[in-house]
Amino acid sequence: MVASLEKIRKPFFIGIAGAGMSAIAQYLQGTGMEVSGSDRFFNEGKAGDIKEKLEAEGIRCFLQDGEGITPGTDLVVASTAIEDTVVEIRKAKELQIPIIRRSELLALIAASKKTIAVGGTSGKSTTTGMLFDILQSGGKHPSVISGAGLVSLIKKGKIGNAFVGTGDWLIIEADESDGSIVQYHPEIGLLLNIEKDHKELEELMQVFGIFKQNSNRFCVNRSNVHSEKLSADPANDFCVSGTCPGAGFQASDFVQNGFHISFKINGHPFDLNLLGRHNMENAVAAATAAAAAGVSLEEAAAALKGYEGIYRRAQVLGQKRDIWVVDDFAHNPVKCAAAIRACQPVSGKVVAWFQPHGYTPTKFLRNEFVEEIGNALRSQDEIWMSEIFYAGGTTTKDISAQDLINDLKTRGKNAFFVEDRNQLLAAAGSHLQPGTTLLLMGARDPSLEQFAKKIYREL
């Protein structure tokens, strides 16, 4: 059992190309450790430019063949996807090197700082990015460990999901999907929302209930029917729709004009170059937690005016032939519906494409996908899906994206299945008329960014 990081100098990450793993690896490298790691995507040539960016930070990268683990390695970090049969796990055990899971390591890091942990079903990465900008602008010099790259950091040649600041504050994403959120004991716990995703609602309520107990101060979204039940102190809570009695931070006057949104928090005006009501909710959450950390609403509003967004979160690739193309990480029912609704004020028609990930998650959320997407689509909008992304491993392939499309068709929606995503433009080209937004959605597949760029080039 690893109790602290004080004596760790040379950690090795198995699965270092993953968003959560690469973030922690960069953070530890930034604190002075000698970090190295491997990934099967390096073996397969599917890691994009992540390897180069990690190496630019001084992190040595290896193929997943065991070569990178040596007697000098003093800690092995494994993502939850790494099985005990992987050659590097076996080698670490042979060399008697301590092995720790990603979430355990993040909990140790969080315990060493004044941490703001951002939890909830949707919006964690965006809210984390907003909080980082607000605290940085407010003179707190924060660190961040995120599940997605901040555009402002990506522009500096970094992966963008980690930064080591000189201050006491650390902002992290607290993931409920694997239950690891219960390991954190943050100074400020921020709960954005609770919806069925990965787990049933009853189990999620228990998990987030422990998150509440472990937080020194707790801020919740009082507009979400599930998260409001976990309120600890209304003065620390926020409200993003209607009125929530006692909530300390109330949003009002939301307006979206194209790719720009404006609103007020307790009467203070906010303006962001983003789209969608869900991004107002993320901003209100970030401003609420920042206030608990000592940054005023005025300072938060000033910081968010220059907020540049998160990688593949409503990322506008551009416009061709009067058709906007937007790339989005949306992958659960609520996120997909929010992404579709966010594009509707931009164009008269939205053509949305979605690649589900994982056969088990898709089957688990089948009814919710159909319900949420179906309710979000206007009569003129369309939803297209390609076959489920399969990352490997053992699973039962007992559902297809076509099943979701057929369900949506029975509800009278404009729903289409194109098995091979490379045939999307050939199949949907005639549906993309001037005045349309093409929204591309999906997650977990590292090739989606390049796919979106390819679609835009060939449009």
Coordinates of C-alpha atoms in Angstrom, one line a residue:
M1 CA 0.0 0.0 0.0
V2 CA 1.4 3.4 -1.0
A3 CA 0.6 5.9 1.8
S4 CA 2.2 9.0 0.3
L5 CA 4.2 10.3 -2.7
E6 CA 7.1 11.7 -0.7
K7 CA 9.6 8.9 -1.6
I8 CA 8.3 8.3 -5.2
R9 CA 10.7 9.5 -7.8
K10 CA 10.3 7.3 -10.9
P11 CA 6.7 6.2 -11.5
F12 CA 5.7 4.2 -14.6
F13 CA 2.2 4.5 -16.1
I14 CA 0.6 1.6 -18.0
G15 CA -2.0 3.1 -20.3
I16 CA -0.4 6.6 -20.3
A17 CA -2.1 7.8 -23.5
G18 CA -5.5 7.8 -21.7
A19 CA -6.9 11.2 -20.8
G20 CA -6.9 10.6 -17.0
M21 CA -3.5 8.8 -17.0
S22 CA -1.7 11.3 -19.2
A23 CA -2.9 14.2 -17.0
I24 CA -1.6 12.7 -13.8
A25 CA 1.7 11.7 -15.5
Q26 CA 2.2 15.3 -16.7
Y27 CA 1.4 16.7 -13.3
L28 CA 3.9 14.5 -11.5
Q29 CA 6.5 15.3 -14.1
G30 CA 5.8 19.0 -13.5
T31 CA 6.5 18.5 -9.8
G32 CA 10.0 17.1 -10.5
M33 CA 9.5 13.4 -10.8
E34 CA 11.0 11.3 -13.6
V35 CA 7.9 9.9 -15.2
S36 CA 7.7 7.2 -17.9
G37 CA 4.9 5.0 -19.4
S38 CA 3.6 2.8 -22.1
D39 CA 0.3 2.3 -24.0
R40 CA -1.0 -0.3 -26.3
F41 CA -2.0 2.5 -28.6
F42 CA 1.7 3.2 -29.1
N43 CA 2.0 -0.4 -30.3
E44 CA -0.9 0.0 -32.7
G45 CA 0.0 3.5 -33.9
K46 CA -3.3 4.9 -32.7
A47 CA -2.2 7.5 -30.1
G48 CA -2.1 10.5 -32.5
D49 CA 0.3 13.1 -31.2
I50 CA 0.0 12.2 -27.5
K51 CA 3.3 10.4 -27.5
E52 CA 5.2 13.3 -28.9
K53 CA 3.5 15.8 -26.5
L54 CA 4.4 13.6 -23.5
E55 CA 8.0 13.3 -24.7
A56 CA 8.1 17.1 -25.1
E57 CA 7.4 17.3 -21.4
G58 CA 10.3 15.0 -20.7
I59 CA 8.2 11.8 -20.2
R60 CA 9.8 8.7 -21.7
C61 CA 7.3 6.6 -23.7
F62 CA 7.6 2.9 -24.4
L63 CA 5.7 0.2 -26.3
Q64 CA 3.6 -2.0 -24.0
D65 CA 6.1 -4.8 -23.9
G66 CA 7.6 -4.5 -20.4
E67 CA 10.8 -2.8 -21.5
G68 CA 10.1 0.4 -19.7
I69 CA 9.8 -1.2 -16.2
T70 CA 13.2 -1.6 -14.6
P71 CA 14.5 -2.2 -11.0
G72 CA 14.8 1.6 -10.7
T73 CA 11.0 2.0 -11.2
D74 CA 9.6 2.7 -7.7
L75 CA 5.8 2.8 -8.6
V76 CA 3.6 1.4 -11.3
V77 CA 0.4 3.1 -12.1
A78 CA -2.3 1.2 -14.0
S79 CA -5.6 2.4 -15.4
T80 CA -8.7 0.5 -14.6
A81 CA -8.7 -1.0 -18.1
I82 CA -5.3 -2.8 -17.5
E83 CA -5.7 -6.4 -16.7
D84 CA -3.4 -8.5 -14.4
T85 CA -2.3 -10.5 -17.4
V86 CA -0.6 -7.6 -19.1
V87 CA 3.1 -8.2 -19.3
E88 CA 4.1 -5.1 -17.4
I89 CA 1.8 -5.9 -14.4
R90 CA 3.5 -9.3 -14.3
K91 CA 7.0 -7.8 -14.5
A92 CA 6.2 -5.2 -11.7
K93 CA 5.1 -8.1 -9.5
E94 CA 8.2 -10.0 -10.2
L95 CA 10.3 -6.9 -9.3
Q96 CA 8.1 -6.3 -6.2
I97 CA 7.3 -2.8 -7.4
P98 CA 4.2 -1.3 -5.7
I99 CA 1.2 -1.1 -8.1
I100 CA -1.5 1.5 -7.7
R101 CA -4.6 2.4 -9.7
R102 CA -5.1 5.8 -11.3
S103 CA -7.8 6.9 -8.9
E104 CA -5.8 5.9 -5.8
L105 CA -2.9 8.0 -7.1
L106 CA -5.1 11.0 -7.8
A107 CA -6.5 10.7 -4.2
L108 CA -3.0 10.9 -2.9
I109 CA -2.3 14.0 -5.0
A110 CA -5.5 15.6 -4.0
A111 CA -4.8 15.0 -0.3
S112 CA -1.6 17.0 -0.7
K113 CA -3.3 20.2 -1.9
K114 CA -6.3 22.4 -1.2
T115 CA -8.5 20.6 -3.7
I116 CA -11.7 21.4 -5.5
A117 CA -13.2 18.2 -6.8
V118 CA -15.8 18.5 -9.6
G119 CA -18.3 15.7 -9.7
G120 CA -21.5 14.9 -11.6
T121 CA -22.8 13.1 -14.6
S122 CA -22.3 15.8 -17.2
G123 CA -20.1 18.9 -17.5
K124 CA -17.1 18.0 -15.3
S125 CA -14.3 18.7 -17.9
T126 CA -15.8 22.1 -19.0
T127 CA -16.5 23.2 -15.4
T128 CA -13.0 22.2 -14.4
G129 CA -11.5 24.2 -17.3
M130 CA -13.6 27.2 -16.3
L131 CA -12.6 27.0 -12.7
F132 CA -9.0 26.9 -13.7
D133 CA -9.3 30.1 -15.7
I134 CA -11.2 31.8 -12.9
L135 CA -8.8 30.9 -10.1
Q136 CA -5.8 31.7 -12.4
S137 CA -7.3 35.1 -13.2
G138 CA -8.1 35.6 -9.6
G139 CA -4.5 35.3 -8.6
K140 CA -4.7 31.8 -7.0
H141 CA -2.1 30.2 -9.3
P142 CA -3.9 26.9 -9.3
S143 CA -3.0 23.4 -10.6
V144 CA -5.4 21.3 -12.7
I145 CA -5.8 17.6 -13.5
S146 CA -8.6 17.3 -16.0
G147 CA -10.2 14.6 -18.2
A148 CA -9.9 16.8 -21.3
G149 CA -7.5 19.4 -22.8
L150 CA -8.0 23.1 -22.3
V151 CA -7.8 24.9 -25.6
S152 CA -5.7 27.6 -24.0
L153 CA -3.1 25.0 -23.0
I154 CA -3.3 23.1 -26.2
K155 CA -2.4 26.2 -28.1
K156 CA 0.9 26.1 -26.2
G157 CA 1.7 22.7 -27.6
K158 CA 0.5 20.7 -24.6
I159 CA -2.0 17.9 -24.3
G160 CA -3.8 20.5 -22.2
N161 CA -5.3 18.3 -19.4
A162 CA -2.8 19.1 -16.7
F163 CA -0.9 22.1 -15.3
V164 CA 1.2 22.6 -12.3
G165 CA 0.7 26.0 -10.7
T166 CA 2.6 27.6 -7.8
G167 CA -0.5 28.1 -5.5
D168 CA -2.2 25.8 -3.0
W169 CA -5.3 25.1 -5.0
L170 CA -5.7 22.0 -7.2
I171 CA -8.8 21.4 -9.4
I172 CA -9.6 17.8 -10.3
E173 CA -12.4 15.9 -12.0
A174 CA -13.9 13.4 -9.6
D175 CA -15.2 10.4 -11.6
E176 CA -18.2 8.4 -10.4
S177 CA -18.2 5.9 -13.3
D178 CA -15.7 3.6 -11.4
G179 CA -16.7 4.7 -7.9
S180 CA -13.4 6.4 -7.4
I181 CA -15.0 9.7 -6.3
V182 CA -15.5 8.2 -2.8
Q183 CA -11.7 8.3 -2.3
Y184 CA -11.3 12.1 -2.4
H185 CA -11.6 14.4 0.6
P186 CA -11.6 17.8 -1.0
E187 CA -11.7 21.2 0.5
I188 CA -14.6 22.0 -1.9
G189 CA -16.8 19.4 -3.4
L190 CA -18.8 20.5 -6.4
L191 CA -21.8 18.5 -7.6
L192 CA -23.1 19.5 -11.1
N193 CA -26.0 17.0 -11.6
I194 CA -26.9 13.3 -11.3
E195 CA -28.4 11.3 -14.1
K196 CA -28.4 7.6 -15.0
D197 CA -25.0 6.9 -16.6
H198 CA -22.7 3.9 -16.0
K199 CA -24.8 3.1 -12.8
E200 CA -28.4 3.1 -11.7
L201 CA -29.6 6.2 -9.9
E202 CA -29.9 4.5 -6.5
E203 CA -26.3 3.5 -6.6
L204 CA -25.2 7.0 -7.9
M205 CA -27.1 8.7 -5.0
Q206 CA -25.1 6.6 -2.5
V207 CA -21.8 7.3 -4.2
F208 CA -22.4 11.1 -4.4
G209 CA -23.7 10.9 -0.8
I210 CA -20.2 9.7 0.3
F211 CA -18.7 12.5 -1.8
K212 CA -20.7 15.0 0.1
Q213 CA -19.7 13.5 3.5
N214 CA -16.0 13.6 2.5
S215 CA -16.1 17.3 1.3
N216 CA -15.2 20.1 3.8
R217 CA -17.6 22.4 1.9
F218 CA -20.2 21.2 -0.6
C219 CA -21.8 23.0 -3.5
V220 CA -24.7 21.4 -5.4
N221 CA -27.0 22.2 -8.4
R222 CA -30.4 22.9 -6.8
S223 CA -32.0 22.8 -10.3
N224 CA -31.3 19.1 -10.7
V225 CA -33.9 17.0 -9.1
H226 CA -31.4 14.4 -7.8
S227 CA -28.4 16.5 -6.8
E228 CA -30.6 19.0 -4.8
K229 CA -31.4 16.1 -2.4
L230 CA -27.7 16.2 -1.3
S231 CA -27.5 19.9 -0.4
A232 CA -25.4 20.6 2.7
D233 CA -25.8 24.3 2.9
P234 CA -28.1 26.3 0.5
A235 CA -25.9 29.3 0.7
N236 CA -23.2 27.3 -1.1
D237 CA -25.6 26.0 -3.8
F238 CA -26.5 27.3 -7.2
C239 CA -29.7 27.5 -9.3
V240 CA -29.8 27.5 -13.1
S241 CA -33.5 27.4 -13.8
G242 CA -36.5 29.0 -12.1
T243 CA -35.9 29.9 -8.4
C244 CA -34.4 27.6 -5.8
P245 CA -35.3 29.0 -2.3
G246 CA -32.1 29.8 -0.3
A247 CA -29.6 29.0 -3.1
G248 CA -26.7 31.4 -2.8
F249 CA -26.1 31.7 -6.5
Q250 CA -29.0 32.3 -8.9
A251 CA -28.8 32.4 -12.7
S252 CA -31.2 34.4 -14.8
D253 CA -31.7 36.1 -18.2
F254 CA -30.1 33.4 -20.3
V255 CA -29.8 34.3 -24.0
Q256 CA -28.0 32.5 -26.8
N257 CA -27.1 34.4 -30.0
G258 CA -25.3 32.2 -32.4
F259 CA -22.2 30.8 -30.7
H260 CA -22.4 33.3 -27.9
I261 CA -24.3 33.1 -24.6
S262 CA -25.1 35.7 -21.9
F263 CA -26.8 35.5 -18.5
K264 CA -26.6 36.9 -15.0
I265 CA -25.5 35.4 -11.7
N266 CA -27.0 37.3 -8.7
G267 CA -27.4 40.2 -11.1
H268 CA -23.8 40.2 -12.3
P269 CA -23.6 39.9 -16.2
F270 CA -21.6 37.1 -17.8
D271 CA -20.7 36.7 -21.5
L272 CA -19.1 33.7 -23.0
N273 CA -18.1 32.7 -26.5
L274 CA -19.8 29.3 -26.2
L275 CA -23.1 27.8 -27.1
G276 CA -25.8 26.0 -25.1
R277 CA -27.7 26.4 -21.9
H278 CA -25.6 23.6 -20.4
N279 CA -22.6 25.8 -20.7
M280 CA -24.4 28.5 -18.7
E281 CA -24.9 25.8 -16.0
N282 CA -21.2 24.8 -16.1
A283 CA -20.2 28.5 -15.7
V284 CA -22.6 29.1 -12.8
A285 CA -21.2 26.0 -11.1
A286 CA -17.6 27.2 -11.7
A287 CA -18.4 30.7 -10.4
T288 CA -20.0 29.2 -7.3
A289 CA -17.0 27.0 -6.4
A290 CA -14.6 29.9 -7.2
A291 CA -16.5 32.1 -4.7
A292 CA -16.0 29.5 -2.1
A293 CA -12.3 29.7 -2.9
G294 CA -12.3 33.4 -2.5
V295 CA -12.8 34.7 -6.1
S296 CA -15.6 37.2 -6.6
L297 CA -18.4 37.0 -9.2
E298 CA -16.9 40.1 -10.9
E299 CA -13.5 38.4 -11.2
A300 CA -15.2 35.2 -12.5
A301 CA -17.1 37.1 -15.2
A302 CA -14.0 38.9 -16.4
A303 CA -12.1 35.5 -16.6
L304 CA -14.8 33.7 -18.5
K305 CA -15.0 36.4 -21.1
G306 CA -11.8 35.0 -22.5
Y307 CA -12.5 31.3 -21.8
E308 CA -11.5 29.4 -24.9
G309 CA -13.2 26.1 -24.2
I310 CA -12.3 22.4 -23.9
Y311 CA -11.0 20.0 -26.6
R312 CA -14.0 18.5 -28.5
R313 CA -16.6 20.2 -26.3
A314 CA -18.9 22.0 -28.8
Q315 CA -15.7 22.7 -30.8
V316 CA -16.6 24.7 -33.9
L317 CA -14.5 23.5 -36.8
G318 CA -15.8 26.1 -39.2
Q319 CA -18.4 26.9 -41.9
K320 CA -18.6 25.8 -45.5
R321 CA -21.3 26.4 -48.0
D322 CA -23.3 28.0 -45.2
I323 CA -23.1 24.7 -43.2
W324 CA -21.5 24.9 -39.7
V325 CA -19.6 21.8 -38.5
V326 CA -19.4 21.2 -34.7
D327 CA -17.3 18.4 -33.0
D328 CA -18.5 17.3 -29.6
F329 CA -17.5 14.7 -26.9
A330 CA -21.2 14.0 -26.1
H331 CA -21.6 10.3 -25.3
N332 CA -24.4 9.8 -22.8
P333 CA -28.1 10.5 -23.4
V334 CA -28.3 13.9 -21.5
K335 CA -25.1 15.2 -23.1
C336 CA -26.2 14.2 -26.6
A337 CA -29.5 16.0 -26.1
A338 CA -27.8 19.1 -24.7
A339 CA -25.4 19.2 -27.7
I340 CA -28.3 19.0 -30.2
R341 CA -30.3 21.7 -28.4
A342 CA -27.2 23.9 -28.2
C343 CA -26.9 23.9 -32.0
Q344 CA -30.5 24.6 -32.7
P345 CA -30.3 28.5 -32.2
V346 CA -27.4 28.5 -34.7
S347 CA -29.2 27.0 -37.7
G348 CA -32.7 26.2 -39.0
K349 CA -31.8 22.5 -39.2
V350 CA -29.4 20.3 -37.2
V351 CA -28.1 17.0 -38.7
A352 CA -26.5 15.2 -35.7
W353 CA -24.3 12.1 -36.1
F354 CA -23.4 9.9 -33.1
Q355 CA -21.0 7.0 -32.7
P356 CA -22.0 5.1 -29.4
H357 CA -19.1 3.5 -27.5
G358 CA -19.2 0.1 -25.9
Y359 CA -21.8 -2.6 -26.3
T360 CA -22.6 -2.9 -22.6
P361 CA -23.1 0.9 -22.0
T362 CA -25.2 1.3 -25.1
K363 CA -27.5 -1.6 -24.1
F364 CA -27.7 -0.2 -20.5
L365 CA -28.7 3.3 -21.7
R366 CA -30.7 2.3 -24.8
N367 CA -34.1 3.6 -23.6
E368 CA -32.5 6.8 -22.2
F369 CA -30.7 7.5 -25.5
V370 CA -34.0 7.1 -27.4
E371 CA -35.9 9.2 -25.0
E372 CA -33.4 12.1 -24.6
I373 CA -32.4 12.4 -28.3
G374 CA -35.9 11.9 -29.5
N375 CA -37.2 14.8 -27.2
A376 CA -34.3 17.0 -28.3
L377 CA -34.9 16.7 -32.1
R378 CA -37.2 19.2 -33.8
S379 CA -39.4 18.0 -36.7
Q380 CA -36.8 19.2 -39.2
D381 CA -33.7 17.8 -37.4
E382 CA -32.1 14.5 -38.1
I383 CA -30.1 11.9 -36.1
W384 CA -27.6 9.6 -37.8
M385 CA -25.6 6.8 -36.1
S386 CA -22.7 4.6 -37.1
E387 CA -21.9 1.3 -35.5
I388 CA -20.8 1.1 -31.9
F389 CA -17.1 1.8 -31.2
Y390 CA -15.4 -1.3 -29.7
A391 CA -12.1 -0.7 -27.9
G392 CA -11.4 -4.4 -27.5
G393 CA -11.6 -6.9 -24.7
T394 CA -14.3 -9.5 -24.0
T395 CA -17.9 -8.5 -24.4
T396 CA -21.2 -9.7 -25.9
K397 CA -22.1 -7.9 -29.1
D398 CA -25.8 -8.2 -28.6
I399 CA -26.9 -4.6 -29.6
S400 CA -26.3 -2.4 -32.6
A401 CA -26.6 1.4 -33.2
Q402 CA -29.2 0.4 -35.7
D403 CA -31.4 -0.8 -32.9
L404 CA -31.4 2.7 -31.4
I405 CA -32.1 4.2 -34.9
N406 CA -35.1 1.8 -35.3
D407 CA -36.4 2.8 -31.9
L408 CA -36.2 6.5 -32.9
K409 CA -38.0 5.8 -36.2
T410 CA -40.9 4.2 -34.4
R411 CA -41.2 7.6 -32.6
G412 CA -41.5 9.3 -35.9
K413 CA -38.0 10.9 -35.8
N414 CA -35.8 11.5 -38.8
A415 CA -33.3 8.7 -37.9
F416 CA -30.8 7.1 -40.2
F417 CA -28.1 4.3 -39.8
V418 CA -24.9 4.4 -41.8
E419 CA -22.8 1.4 -40.5
D420 CA -19.5 2.7 -41.8
R421 CA -18.9 6.3 -40.6
N422 CA -16.6 6.9 -43.7
Q423 CA -19.8 6.7 -45.8
L424 CA -21.5 9.5 -43.8
L425 CA -21.1 12.3 -46.3
A426 CA -22.0 10.0 -49.2
A427 CA -25.2 9.0 -47.4
A428 CA -26.1 12.3 -45.8
G429 CA -24.7 14.8 -48.3
S430 CA -28.1 15.6 -49.9
H431 CA -29.5 16.3 -46.4
L432 CA -26.9 19.0 -45.7
Q433 CA -28.4 22.1 -47.2
P434 CA -27.3 25.7 -46.6
G435 CA -28.5 26.9 -43.2
T436 CA -27.7 23.5 -41.5
T437 CA -25.4 22.6 -38.6
L438 CA -23.7 19.2 -38.8
L439 CA -23.0 18.0 -35.2
L440 CA -20.6 15.2 -34.8
M441 CA -20.8 13.4 -31.4
G442 CA -18.8 10.5 -29.8
A443 CA -16.2 9.6 -27.2
R444 CA -13.5 7.1 -26.1
D445 CA -12.4 6.6 -29.8
P446 CA -9.1 8.5 -30.2
S447 CA -9.6 8.8 -33.9
L448 CA -12.8 10.9 -33.6
E449 CA -10.9 14.2 -33.7
Q450 CA -9.3 13.4 -37.1
F451 CA -12.6 12.0 -38.4
A452 CA -14.3 15.3 -37.6
K453 CA -11.6 17.2 -39.4
K454 CA -11.8 14.9 -42.4
I455 CA -15.5 15.5 -42.6
Y456 CA -15.0 19.2 -42.5
R457 CA -12.3 19.1 -45.2
E458 CA -14.5 17.0 -47.5
L459 CA -17.7 18.8 -47.0

